Coordinates of C-alpha atoms and ligand atoms in Angstrom, one line a residue:
M22 CA 93.7 94.4 74.2
A23 CA 90.7 95.4 76.3
I24 CA 88.2 93.4 78.2
L25 CA 87.6 90.6 75.7
F26 CA 87.3 87.4 77.7
S27 CA 84.4 85.8 79.5
T28 CA 85.3 83.8 82.5
K29 CA 85.2 80.5 80.8
Q30 CA 87.4 81.7 78.0
L31 CA 89.9 83.1 80.4
F32 CA 90.1 79.8 82.2
S33 CA 91.0 78.0 79.0
I34 CA 93.4 80.7 77.9
C35 CA 95.3 80.4 81.1
I36 CA 95.5 76.6 80.8
I37 CA 96.7 76.7 77.3
L38 CA 99.3 79.3 78.0
S39 CA 100.5 77.8 81.2
F40 CA 101.3 74.7 79.1
M41 CA 102.9 76.6 76.3
L42 CA 104.9 78.9 78.5
S43 CA 105.9 76.7 81.2
F44 CA 109.4 76.5 79.7
S45 CA 109.8 80.1 79.2
Y46 CA 108.6 81.8 82.4
G47 CA 106.2 80.1 84.7
R48 CA 107.2 79.8 88.3
S49 CA 110.9 80.0 88.7
P50 CA 112.5 77.5 91.0
N51 CA 115.7 79.6 91.1
P52 CA 116.3 80.4 94.8
A53 CA 118.1 83.6 93.8
F54 CA 114.9 84.9 92.2
R55 CA 113.4 87.9 94.1
I56 CA 110.2 89.7 93.7
K57 CA 110.4 93.4 92.9
A58 CA 106.7 94.4 93.0
A59 CA 104.5 97.5 92.6
N60 CA 101.5 97.3 94.8
L61 CA 98.3 98.3 92.9
G62 CA 96.9 100.1 96.0
G63 CA 93.7 102.0 95.7
W64 CA 92.5 100.1 92.7
L65 CA 90.2 97.2 93.7
V66 CA 90.1 98.3 97.4
T67 CA 89.5 102.0 97.8
E68 CA 91.7 104.2 99.9
G69 CA 90.5 107.8 99.7
W70 CA 94.0 109.4 100.0
I71 CA 95.3 107.6 97.0
K72 CA 92.6 109.1 94.7
P73 CA 90.6 111.8 96.6
S74 CA 88.5 112.7 93.6
L75 CA 86.7 109.4 93.8
F76 CA 84.7 110.8 96.6
D77 CA 83.9 114.1 94.9
G78 CA 80.5 113.2 93.6
I79 CA 79.0 111.8 96.9
P80 CA 76.0 113.9 98.2
N81 CA 76.5 115.1 101.7
K82 CA 80.0 113.7 101.7
D83 CA 81.0 115.0 105.1
F84 CA 78.8 112.3 106.6
L85 CA 80.1 108.9 105.5
D86 CA 80.2 105.7 107.4
G87 CA 82.8 105.8 110.2
T88 CA 82.8 109.6 110.4
Q89 CA 83.4 110.6 114.1
L90 CA 81.2 113.4 115.4
Q91 CA 81.2 115.3 118.6
F92 CA 78.2 117.5 119.7
K93 CA 78.5 120.4 122.2
S94 CA 75.2 121.7 123.4
V95 CA 75.1 125.4 122.9
T96 CA 72.9 126.0 125.9
V97 CA 74.6 123.6 128.4
G98 CA 78.1 124.2 127.0
K99 CA 79.1 120.5 127.4
Y100 CA 79.4 117.5 125.1
L101 CA 76.8 114.8 124.4
C102 CA 78.1 111.6 125.9
A103 CA 77.1 107.9 126.1
E104 CA 77.2 107.5 129.9
N105 CA 79.7 104.9 130.8
G106 CA 80.6 104.6 127.1
G107 CA 77.3 103.0 126.2
G108 CA 74.7 100.6 127.6
T109 CA 72.6 103.3 129.4
I110 CA 71.5 106.9 129.0
V111 CA 72.9 109.6 126.8
V112 CA 73.9 112.7 128.8
A113 CA 75.1 116.2 127.9
N114 CA 77.7 116.7 130.7
G115 CA 80.9 115.7 128.8
T116 CA 83.7 117.9 129.8
N117 CA 86.2 116.5 127.3
T118 CA 86.2 114.8 123.9
S119 CA 87.3 111.4 125.0
G120 CA 85.8 108.3 123.5
W121 CA 82.5 108.6 125.3
A122 CA 81.7 111.8 123.5
I123 CA 82.3 110.3 120.0
F124 CA 79.6 109.1 117.8
K125 CA 80.5 107.1 114.7
L126 CA 78.1 107.2 111.8
W127 CA 76.4 104.4 110.0
R128 CA 74.9 106.0 106.9
I129 CA 71.5 104.9 105.7
N130 CA 71.3 107.4 103.0
E131 CA 72.4 111.0 102.5
T132 CA 70.2 112.4 105.3
N133 CA 69.6 109.4 107.7
F134 CA 72.1 107.8 110.1
H135 CA 72.7 105.6 113.0
F136 CA 75.1 106.8 115.8
R137 CA 77.4 104.2 117.3
V138 CA 79.0 104.9 120.7
F139 CA 82.2 103.8 122.3
N140 CA 80.9 100.4 123.6
K141 CA 79.4 99.8 120.1
Q142 CA 75.7 100.2 120.9
F143 CA 73.6 102.6 118.8
I144 CA 71.7 105.6 120.3
G145 CA 67.9 105.6 120.0
L146 CA 64.6 106.4 121.6
D147 CA 64.0 104.7 124.9
T148 CA 61.1 102.7 123.5
N149 CA 60.8 100.7 126.8
G150 CA 60.4 103.9 128.8
N151 CA 58.7 107.2 128.0
G152 CA 59.6 107.0 124.3
I153 CA 61.5 110.3 124.3
D154 CA 64.6 109.8 126.4
I155 CA 67.7 109.1 124.4
V156 CA 69.6 106.0 125.3
A157 CA 72.6 104.0 123.9
E158 CA 71.3 100.5 124.4
S159 CA 70.6 98.8 121.1
N160 CA 73.1 96.4 119.5
T161 CA 71.0 96.1 116.3
P162 CA 69.9 99.5 114.9
G163 CA 66.4 99.8 113.5
S164 CA 63.9 102.6 113.0
S165 CA 64.1 103.8 116.6
E166 CA 67.9 104.4 116.1
T167 CA 67.6 106.3 112.8
F168 CA 68.3 110.0 113.0
E169 CA 68.5 112.9 110.6
I170 CA 71.2 115.5 110.8
V171 CA 70.0 118.9 109.8
R172 CA 72.8 121.4 109.2
N173 CA 72.7 125.2 109.4
S174 CA 73.4 126.2 105.8
N175 CA 75.0 129.4 107.0
D176 CA 77.3 127.7 109.6
L177 CA 77.9 124.1 108.8
S178 CA 79.3 123.4 112.3
R179 CA 75.8 124.1 113.8
V180 CA 73.4 121.1 113.6
R181 CA 70.1 119.7 115.0
I182 CA 69.4 116.1 115.2
K183 CA 65.9 114.9 114.2
A184 CA 64.6 111.7 116.0
P185 CA 62.4 109.0 114.4
N186 CA 59.4 110.5 116.3
G187 CA 59.7 113.7 114.2
F188 CA 61.0 115.9 117.1
F189 CA 64.5 117.3 117.6
L190 CA 66.9 116.2 120.3
Q191 CA 67.4 118.7 123.1
A192 CA 69.8 119.0 126.0
K193 CA 67.3 119.9 128.7
T194 CA 69.9 119.7 131.4
E195 CA 73.4 118.2 131.7
E196 CA 71.7 115.0 132.6
L197 CA 68.7 114.9 130.5
V198 CA 68.7 114.5 126.7
T199 CA 65.2 114.0 125.1
A200 CA 63.6 114.0 121.6
D201 CA 60.8 116.3 122.2
Y202 CA 61.8 119.7 120.8
E203 CA 59.3 120.9 118.1
G204 CA 59.6 123.5 115.4
A205 CA 61.9 125.9 113.7
T206 CA 65.1 127.5 115.0
S207 CA 67.1 130.7 114.6
W208 CA 70.3 128.6 115.4
G209 CA 71.0 130.9 118.3
D210 CA 72.8 130.0 121.6
D211 CA 69.5 129.9 123.4
D212 CA 68.1 126.9 121.5
P213 CA 68.6 123.6 123.4
S214 CA 68.2 121.7 120.1
V215 CA 71.2 123.3 118.6
F216 CA 74.7 121.6 118.8
E217 CA 78.1 122.7 117.7
M218 CA 79.4 119.8 115.7
T219 CA 83.1 118.8 115.3
I220 CA 84.2 116.2 112.8
A221 CA 87.0 114.3 114.8
G222 CA 87.8 111.6 112.2
R223 CA 86.9 110.4 108.8
M224 CA 87.2 107.1 106.9
Q225 CA 87.5 106.8 103.1
G226 CA 87.4 103.1 102.2
E227 CA 85.5 100.8 99.9
F228 CA 82.5 100.7 102.3
Q229 CA 82.4 104.5 102.5
V230 CA 82.6 105.1 98.8
T231 CA 80.1 102.5 97.7
N232 CA 77.6 103.3 100.5
G233 CA 78.1 107.0 100.1
Y234 CA 77.2 106.9 96.3
G235 CA 74.4 104.4 97.1
P236 CA 73.0 101.6 95.0
Q237 CA 72.0 103.7 92.0
K238 CA 75.3 105.5 91.4
A239 CA 78.0 103.4 93.0
P240 CA 78.1 100.7 90.3
Q241 CA 78.7 103.2 87.5
V242 CA 81.3 105.2 89.5
M243 CA 83.3 102.1 90.7
R244 CA 83.3 100.4 87.3
K245 CA 84.6 103.6 85.7
H246 CA 87.3 103.8 88.4
W247 CA 88.3 100.1 87.9
S248 CA 88.6 100.4 84.1
T249 CA 90.5 103.7 84.1
Y250 CA 92.7 103.8 87.2
I251 CA 94.9 100.8 86.2
V252 CA 95.1 99.9 82.6
E253 CA 97.3 97.8 80.3
D254 CA 99.8 100.6 79.9
D255 CA 100.5 100.4 83.6
F256 CA 101.6 96.7 83.2
K257 CA 103.8 97.7 80.3
F258 CA 105.3 100.5 82.5
I259 CA 106.0 98.1 85.3
A260 CA 107.5 95.5 83.1
G261 CA 109.7 98.1 81.3
N262 CA 111.2 99.6 84.4
G263 CA 112.9 96.7 86.2
L264 CA 110.0 95.3 88.2
N265 CA 108.8 91.8 87.8
A266 CA 105.5 91.6 89.8
V267 CA 102.4 93.2 91.0
R268 CA 100.8 92.7 94.4
I269 CA 97.1 93.3 94.0
P270 CA 95.0 94.1 97.0
V271 CA 91.5 92.7 96.7
G272 CA 88.4 92.6 98.9
W273 CA 86.3 89.6 100.2
W274 CA 83.2 90.7 98.3
M275 CA 84.9 90.0 95.0
A276 CA 84.2 86.3 95.6
S277 CA 80.4 87.0 95.2
D278 CA 80.7 89.0 92.1
P279 CA 78.7 90.0 90.2
T280 CA 76.2 90.4 93.1
P281 CA 78.1 91.1 96.3
P282 CA 76.3 92.1 99.4
A283 CA 75.4 95.8 99.7
P284 CA 76.8 98.3 99.6
Y285 CA 79.6 96.6 97.6
V286 CA 79.1 96.5 93.8
G287 CA 80.0 93.9 91.2
G288 CA 82.7 94.2 88.6
S289 CA 86.0 94.1 90.5
L290 CA 86.5 90.4 89.5
Q291 CA 86.4 91.4 85.8
A292 CA 89.2 93.9 86.6
L293 CA 91.3 91.2 88.2
D294 CA 90.8 89.0 85.2
N295 CA 92.1 91.8 83.1
A296 CA 95.2 92.1 85.3
F297 CA 95.9 88.4 84.6
T298 CA 95.6 89.0 80.9
W299 CA 98.0 91.9 81.0
A300 CA 100.4 90.2 83.4
R301 CA 100.6 87.3 81.0
K302 CA 101.3 89.6 78.1
Y303 CA 104.1 91.4 79.9
E304 CA 105.4 88.5 81.8
L305 CA 104.7 89.8 85.2
K306 CA 103.9 87.8 88.3
I307 CA 100.9 88.4 90.4
I308 CA 100.5 88.2 94.2
I309 CA 96.8 88.2 95.1
D310 CA 96.5 90.0 98.4
L311 CA 93.3 89.7 100.5
H312 CA 93.5 93.2 101.9
A313 CA 89.9 93.4 103.1
A314 CA 88.5 90.4 105.0
P315 CA 84.8 90.2 106.1
G316 CA 84.4 92.3 109.4
S317 CA 87.8 94.0 108.9
Q318 CA 91.0 92.5 110.3
N319 CA 92.3 95.8 111.6
G320 CA 89.6 98.6 111.6
F321 CA 91.4 100.6 108.9
E322 CA 89.7 102.0 105.9
H323 CA 92.0 99.9 103.7
S324 CA 90.4 96.8 105.1
S325 CA 87.0 98.3 104.4
S326 CA 86.0 98.7 107.9
R327 CA 82.6 100.4 108.3
D328 CA 83.3 102.4 111.4
G329 CA 86.8 101.6 112.7
S330 CA 85.8 98.3 114.3
Q331 CA 87.9 95.2 113.8
E332 CA 85.5 92.2 113.9
W333 CA 87.3 89.7 111.6
G334 CA 88.2 86.4 113.2
L335 CA 85.8 86.6 116.2
T336 CA 83.7 83.7 115.0
D337 CA 84.4 80.4 113.1
D338 CA 81.8 81.3 110.5
N339 CA 83.7 84.4 109.6
I340 CA 87.0 82.4 109.3
Q341 CA 85.2 79.8 107.1
Q342 CA 83.8 82.6 105.0
T343 CA 87.3 84.0 104.5
V344 CA 88.7 80.6 103.6
A345 CA 86.0 80.2 101.0
V346 CA 87.1 83.6 99.4
I347 CA 90.8 82.3 99.1
D348 CA 89.4 79.0 97.7
F349 CA 87.4 80.8 95.1
L350 CA 90.2 83.1 94.0
T351 CA 92.9 80.4 93.9
A352 CA 90.5 78.1 91.9
R353 CA 89.9 80.8 89.4
Y354 CA 93.5 81.7 88.8
A355 CA 95.5 78.5 89.6
S356 CA 96.0 77.7 85.9
C357 CA 97.2 81.2 85.0
P358 CA 101.0 81.2 84.6
S359 CA 101.2 84.6 86.3
L360 CA 99.7 83.5 89.6
Y361 CA 102.8 83.5 91.8
A362 CA 101.4 83.8 95.4
V363 CA 98.2 84.2 97.4
E364 CA 98.4 86.4 100.5
L365 CA 95.8 85.1 102.9
I366 CA 95.1 88.3 104.8
N367 CA 96.8 91.8 105.0
E368 CA 98.0 93.3 108.4
P369 CA 95.8 91.6 111.0
L370 CA 95.9 93.8 114.0
S371 CA 97.2 92.6 117.4
P372 CA 95.8 92.0 120.0
G373 CA 92.3 92.1 118.4
V374 CA 93.2 89.2 116.1
S375 CA 94.7 86.6 118.5
L376 CA 97.5 84.4 117.4
E377 CA 95.4 81.4 118.0
R378 CA 92.6 82.5 115.6
L379 CA 95.1 83.7 113.1
N380 CA 97.0 80.3 113.1
K381 CA 93.7 78.5 112.6
Y382 CA 92.8 80.6 109.6
Y383 CA 96.3 80.5 108.1
K384 CA 96.3 76.7 108.3
A385 CA 92.9 76.4 106.6
G386 CA 93.8 79.1 104.1
Y387 CA 97.0 77.3 103.2
D388 CA 95.1 74.1 102.5
A389 CA 92.6 76.0 100.4
V390 CA 95.5 77.3 98.2
R391 CA 97.2 73.9 98.0
N392 CA 93.9 72.2 96.9
H393 CA 94.2 74.1 93.7
S394 CA 97.9 74.9 93.3
P395 CA 100.9 72.9 94.3
T396 CA 103.2 75.7 93.4
A397 CA 101.7 79.0 94.4
Y398 CA 103.4 80.5 97.4
V399 CA 101.2 81.2 100.4
V400 CA 101.9 84.6 102.0
M401 CA 101.1 85.2 105.6
S402 CA 101.1 88.7 106.9
S403 CA 102.7 89.3 110.2
R404 CA 100.3 90.8 112.8
I405 CA 100.8 94.5 113.2
E406 CA 100.7 96.6 116.4
P407 CA 101.0 100.3 117.1
I408 CA 104.7 101.5 117.5
D409 CA 103.6 103.7 120.3
P410 CA 101.4 101.6 122.6
S411 CA 99.5 104.7 123.9
G412 CA 97.6 105.0 120.7
L413 CA 96.8 103.8 117.2
G414 CA 99.7 105.6 115.5
P415 CA 102.1 104.2 113.0
M416 CA 102.2 100.4 112.9
D417 CA 105.0 97.9 112.8
P418 CA 105.2 94.1 112.5
R419 CA 104.7 92.4 115.8
D420 CA 107.3 89.8 116.3
P421 CA 107.0 87.8 113.0
R422 CA 108.7 84.8 114.5
E423 CA 105.4 84.0 116.2
L424 CA 104.4 82.4 112.9
F425 CA 107.5 80.1 112.7
P426 CA 105.9 77.1 114.5
L427 CA 103.0 77.3 111.9
T428 CA 105.1 77.8 108.8
S429 CA 107.6 75.1 109.6
D430 CA 105.2 72.5 108.4
L431 CA 104.0 74.5 105.4
N432 CA 106.1 74.1 102.3
G433 CA 106.1 77.3 100.1
S434 CA 105.0 79.6 102.9
V435 CA 106.2 83.2 103.1
I436 CA 105.9 85.8 105.9
D437 CA 105.1 89.4 104.9
V438 CA 106.5 92.3 107.0
H439 CA 105.7 96.0 106.2
Y440 CA 108.4 98.4 107.0
Y441 CA 107.1 102.0 107.1
N442 CA 109.6 104.4 108.7
S443 CA 107.7 107.3 110.0
N444 CA 109.5 108.7 113.1
K445 CA 109.0 112.4 112.9
S446 CA 111.7 113.2 115.4
M447 CA 114.5 111.6 113.4
T448 CA 116.7 113.5 110.8
V449 CA 117.1 112.3 107.3
Q450 CA 120.4 110.6 108.1
Q451 CA 118.8 109.0 111.2
N452 CA 116.1 107.6 109.0
I453 CA 118.6 106.2 106.6
D454 CA 120.6 104.7 109.5
F455 CA 117.5 103.2 110.9
V456 CA 116.9 101.3 107.8
C457 CA 120.5 100.2 107.4
T458 CA 120.9 99.2 111.1
N459 CA 117.5 98.4 112.6
R460 CA 115.5 97.2 109.6
S461 CA 118.4 95.1 108.4
A462 CA 118.9 93.5 111.8
Q463 CA 115.2 92.8 112.0
L464 CA 115.3 91.1 108.5
N465 CA 118.4 89.0 109.5
Q466 CA 116.6 87.9 112.7
I467 CA 113.7 86.5 110.8
T468 CA 115.7 85.0 107.9
T469 CA 116.6 81.4 108.6
P470 CA 117.9 78.7 106.3
D471 CA 115.0 76.3 106.7
G472 CA 112.3 78.8 107.7
P473 CA 109.8 80.6 105.6
L474 CA 110.7 83.1 102.8
I475 CA 110.5 86.7 103.8
F476 CA 108.7 89.4 101.9
V477 CA 108.8 93.1 102.6
G478 CA 105.5 93.5 100.9
E479 CA 105.1 97.3 101.6
W480 CA 107.6 100.1 101.9
V481 CA 107.8 103.7 100.6
A482 CA 110.5 106.2 100.1
E483 CA 108.8 109.0 101.9
L484 CA 110.5 110.8 104.7
P485 CA 108.6 112.3 107.6
V486 CA 111.0 115.3 107.3
P487 CA 109.4 118.2 105.5
E488 CA 112.7 119.7 104.3
A489 CA 113.9 116.5 102.7
S490 CA 115.5 117.1 99.3
K491 CA 115.4 115.0 96.2
E492 CA 118.9 113.7 96.9
D493 CA 117.8 112.8 100.5
L494 CA 114.9 110.8 99.0
Q495 CA 117.2 109.1 96.5
R496 CA 119.5 108.0 99.2
F497 CA 116.6 106.9 101.4
A498 CA 115.1 104.9 98.5
K499 CA 118.5 103.3 97.7
A500 CA 119.1 102.3 101.3
Q501 CA 115.7 100.5 101.4
Q502 CA 116.2 98.8 98.1
E503 CA 119.6 97.5 99.3
V504 CA 118.3 96.2 102.6
Y505 CA 114.9 94.9 101.4
G506 CA 116.7 93.4 98.4
N507 CA 118.0 90.9 101.0
A508 CA 114.5 89.7 101.8
T509 CA 114.4 86.1 100.4
F510 CA 111.1 86.4 98.7
G511 CA 111.5 90.1 97.7
W512 CA 109.8 93.4 98.2
G513 CA 106.8 95.6 97.1
Y514 CA 106.6 99.4 96.9
W515 CA 103.5 101.0 98.2
T516 CA 102.0 102.0 95.8
L517 CA 102.2 102.1 91.9
K518 CA 100.5 105.4 91.7
T519 CA 98.5 108.2 93.6
L520 CA 96.4 110.9 92.2
N521 CA 97.2 113.1 95.1
N522 CA 99.7 116.0 94.7
E523 CA 100.6 116.0 98.3
R524 CA 101.5 112.3 98.3
K525 CA 103.7 112.1 95.2
H526 CA 106.5 110.1 96.8
W527 CA 104.0 107.3 97.5
S528 CA 103.7 106.9 93.7
L529 CA 106.4 104.5 92.4
E530 CA 105.5 105.6 88.9
W531 CA 106.2 109.2 89.7
M532 CA 109.4 108.4 91.6
I533 CA 110.7 106.4 88.6
E534 CA 109.6 109.0 86.0
N535 CA 111.2 111.8 88.0
G536 CA 114.5 110.0 88.6
Y537 CA 114.1 109.4 92.4
I538 CA 114.2 105.7 92.1
K539 CA 116.3 103.5 89.7
L540 CA 115.8 99.8 89.5
Ligands
LIG23 C1 86.6 112.6 130.2 O1 85.2 112.6 130.4 C2 84.9 111.2 130.9 C3 83.4 111.2 131.0 O2 82.8 112.0 130.0 C4 85.5 111.0 132.2 O3 85.2 109.7 132.6 C5 87.1 111.1 132.1 O4 87.6 111.0 133.3 C6 87.4 112.4 131.5 N1 88.9 112.5 131.2 C7 89.5 113.6 131.5 C8 91.1 113.4 131.2 O5 89.1 114.5 132.1
LIG24 C1 66.5 107.9 103.9 O1 66.1 106.9 104.8 C2 65.0 107.2 105.5 C3 64.8 106.1 106.6 O2 65.0 104.8 106.0 C4 63.8 107.3 104.6 O3 62.6 107.6 105.4 C5 64.0 108.4 103.6 O4 63.0 108.5 102.7 C6 65.4 108.2 102.9 N1 65.7 109.3 102.1 C7 66.2 109.3 100.9 C8 66.6 110.6 100.2 O5 66.4 108.2 100.3
LIG25 C1 77.0 112.9 134.0 O1 75.7 112.5 134.3 C2 75.5 111.2 134.7 C3 74.1 111.0 135.0 O2 73.6 111.7 136.0 C4 76.4 111.0 136.0 O3 76.3 109.6 136.4 C5 77.8 111.3 135.6 O4 78.7 111.2 136.8 C6 78.0 112.7 135.1 N1 79.3 112.9 134.6 C7 80.0 114.0 134.8 C8 81.4 114.0 134.2 O5 79.6 114.9 135.5
LIG26 C1 107.9 71.9 98.4 O1 109.1 71.2 98.6 C2 109.7 70.5 97.5 C3 110.9 69.8 97.9 O2 111.3 70.0 99.2 C4 110.0 71.5 96.4 O3 110.5 70.8 95.3 C5 108.7 72.2 96.0 O4 109.0 73.2 95.1 C6 108.1 72.9 97.2 N1 106.9 73.5 96.9 C7 106.7 74.8 97.1 C8 105.3 75.3 96.8 O5 107.6 75.6 97.5
LIG27 C1 111.8 108.2 117.3 O1 113.1 108.8 117.3 C2 113.5 109.3 118.6 C3 114.9 110.1 118.3 O2 115.8 109.2 117.7 C4 113.7 108.1 119.6 O3 114.0 108.6 120.8 C5 112.3 107.5 119.7 O4 112.4 106.3 120.5 C6 111.8 107.0 118.3 N1 110.5 106.5 118.4 C7 110.1 105.3 118.0 C8 108.6 105.0 118.2 O5 110.9 104.6 117.5
LIG28 C1 118.2 101.0 116.3 O1 119.3 100.2 116.6 C2 120.3 100.9 117.4 C3 121.5 100.0 117.4 O2 121.2 98.6 117.7 C4 119.6 101.0 118.8 O3 120.5 101.7 119.7 C5 118.4 101.9 118.6 O4 117.7 102.1 119.9 C6 117.4 101.4 117.6 N1 116.4 102.4 117.3 C7 115.1 102.1 117.4 C8 114.2 103.3 117.1 O5 114.7 101.0 117.7
LIG29 C1 122.2 90.9 103.5 O1 122.2 89.7 104.3 C2 123.5 89.2 104.5 C3 123.4 87.8 105.1 O2 122.4 87.7 106.1 C4 124.2 90.2 105.4 O3 125.5 89.8 105.6 C5 124.2 91.5 104.7 O4 124.8 92.5 105.6 C6 122.8 92.0 104.4 N1 122.9 93.2 103.6 C7 122.1 94.3 103.9 C8 122.3 95.4 103.0 O5 121.4 94.3 104.9

């Protein structure tokens, strides 16, 4: 059965079925019931690594939003830098590639860009001065902050940057960068308008893919992806292999379907409607997971950050807007028997998202869910933080008990913790022991008789050990199933499938089909 229902019909179908089926499968009050879910990662919220080919057709695809660029002047031999990280002039005396020498792209179209600096300003012409000096002072980029990147077609690492006044940027001296170089170039080391460019980081999320294709092509590309990447057969496979639920990451823009704000495109809501139809048919439960909140709650591509910034939760407006998304989604699906839980936000990052702001949102989001559904569980993701405080490496839950004071008053609340085990200096056995000893101790520590239910909403049987054998992975998967099987709400594998040959173990479908995981 394909896409057959309009929104209104879907509503009534859910109401009729919830009445008819409430005796057969609806929400189970059985306390021994545990979720075994497949996450539908990379479907309605893009993550490039899950399906790299989704980006193949983007013109000039090296330059997407959030791409981090460094520019070394060929004449001066040093890096372009926002002096002090931003707020003043741009110089060419950087001796290292620290944050001040990194420029993050905002893509206007395939040739034109804004460049965002460390302190979040955009570089532009000094319109209050002589009109040709380059400064990093604007907080709201406009035409004076719009640049063209011109690449040397014979050596893609050599570029020139064309300013809005029609001239090229040049490093006149280490301390003077101006937009007043005119004319052609031989791309030689003697041309002060030529820079060696390094790509220091890339992002491949929903913002990048939709803005990369642009308003003409993106709707067609995304709708094709949504209707082919996850289909009814996937639900059949899930139900037929010992799983009982799907956790579906969604983005905030879905609530303004069919006309979400640019660059997002409409149609993902229809795909979610289909998921409810299929879940009903195969008797699977659905956890709707707000994976991407407006402004991004963690700066990762998987929360649709534009350039790595985390701006969610900084204002009350933004929190209200997010509550409205939860309200919309719960209202739409509350009568569907498959709706099992609503996860208010995925992986808010500490300390950028403060506990106070998060609590405020969780309370309001909980009320929004309860307005429409007395029974849906309300899942609250634990804040995450880097395991190694010196950088943004692998993440782990921050102390999930920080949510206990809040959840104690909220019936039907669940805390979600994500357990990725990615310590490269551990052997296979140490990784297995880590799960059996440390993860199980962590779970015990947050499991209390009167407290919230606990959900290990994301885990994967991938070892950071290149020589791991099939048997190693089987043991690693089994250990995790046993330990996370103790989680009082259940667990979810990240993710159902990948179309990436280098990341096969992240595909639960592949792991089941190839005998690595048995349920
Ligand atoms: C890197 O360069 C910045 C300025 O460009 C400077 O402030 C900082 O001290 C340098 N760091 C190192 C480790 O050299
Ligand atoms: C890209 O944007 C610039 C600035 O808005 C505009 O002048 C130019 O025509 C656009 N180019 C394309 C290919 O759309
Ligand atoms: C770079 O130039 C600026 C402007 O003159 C100066 O303030 C700064 O100290 C210089 N930085 C280095 C690393 O030389
Ligand atoms: C709330 O608590 C009551 C009784 O304590 C229970 O019957 C009901 O199922 C709970 N609701 C949820 C959503 O868990
Ligand atoms: C990674 O494993 C090594 C070796 O067991 C250990 O010393 C280190 O603390 C671990 N790192 C983290 C971040 O857990
Ligand atoms: C895991 O737990 C063991 C035993 O409690 C402890 O010695 C070890 O430091 C823990 N490892 C990590 C990486 O936290
Ligand atoms: C499961 O939880 C129980 C009770 O907290 C504990 O005794 C047991 O060791 C746990 N099992 C695993 C595999 O962690």
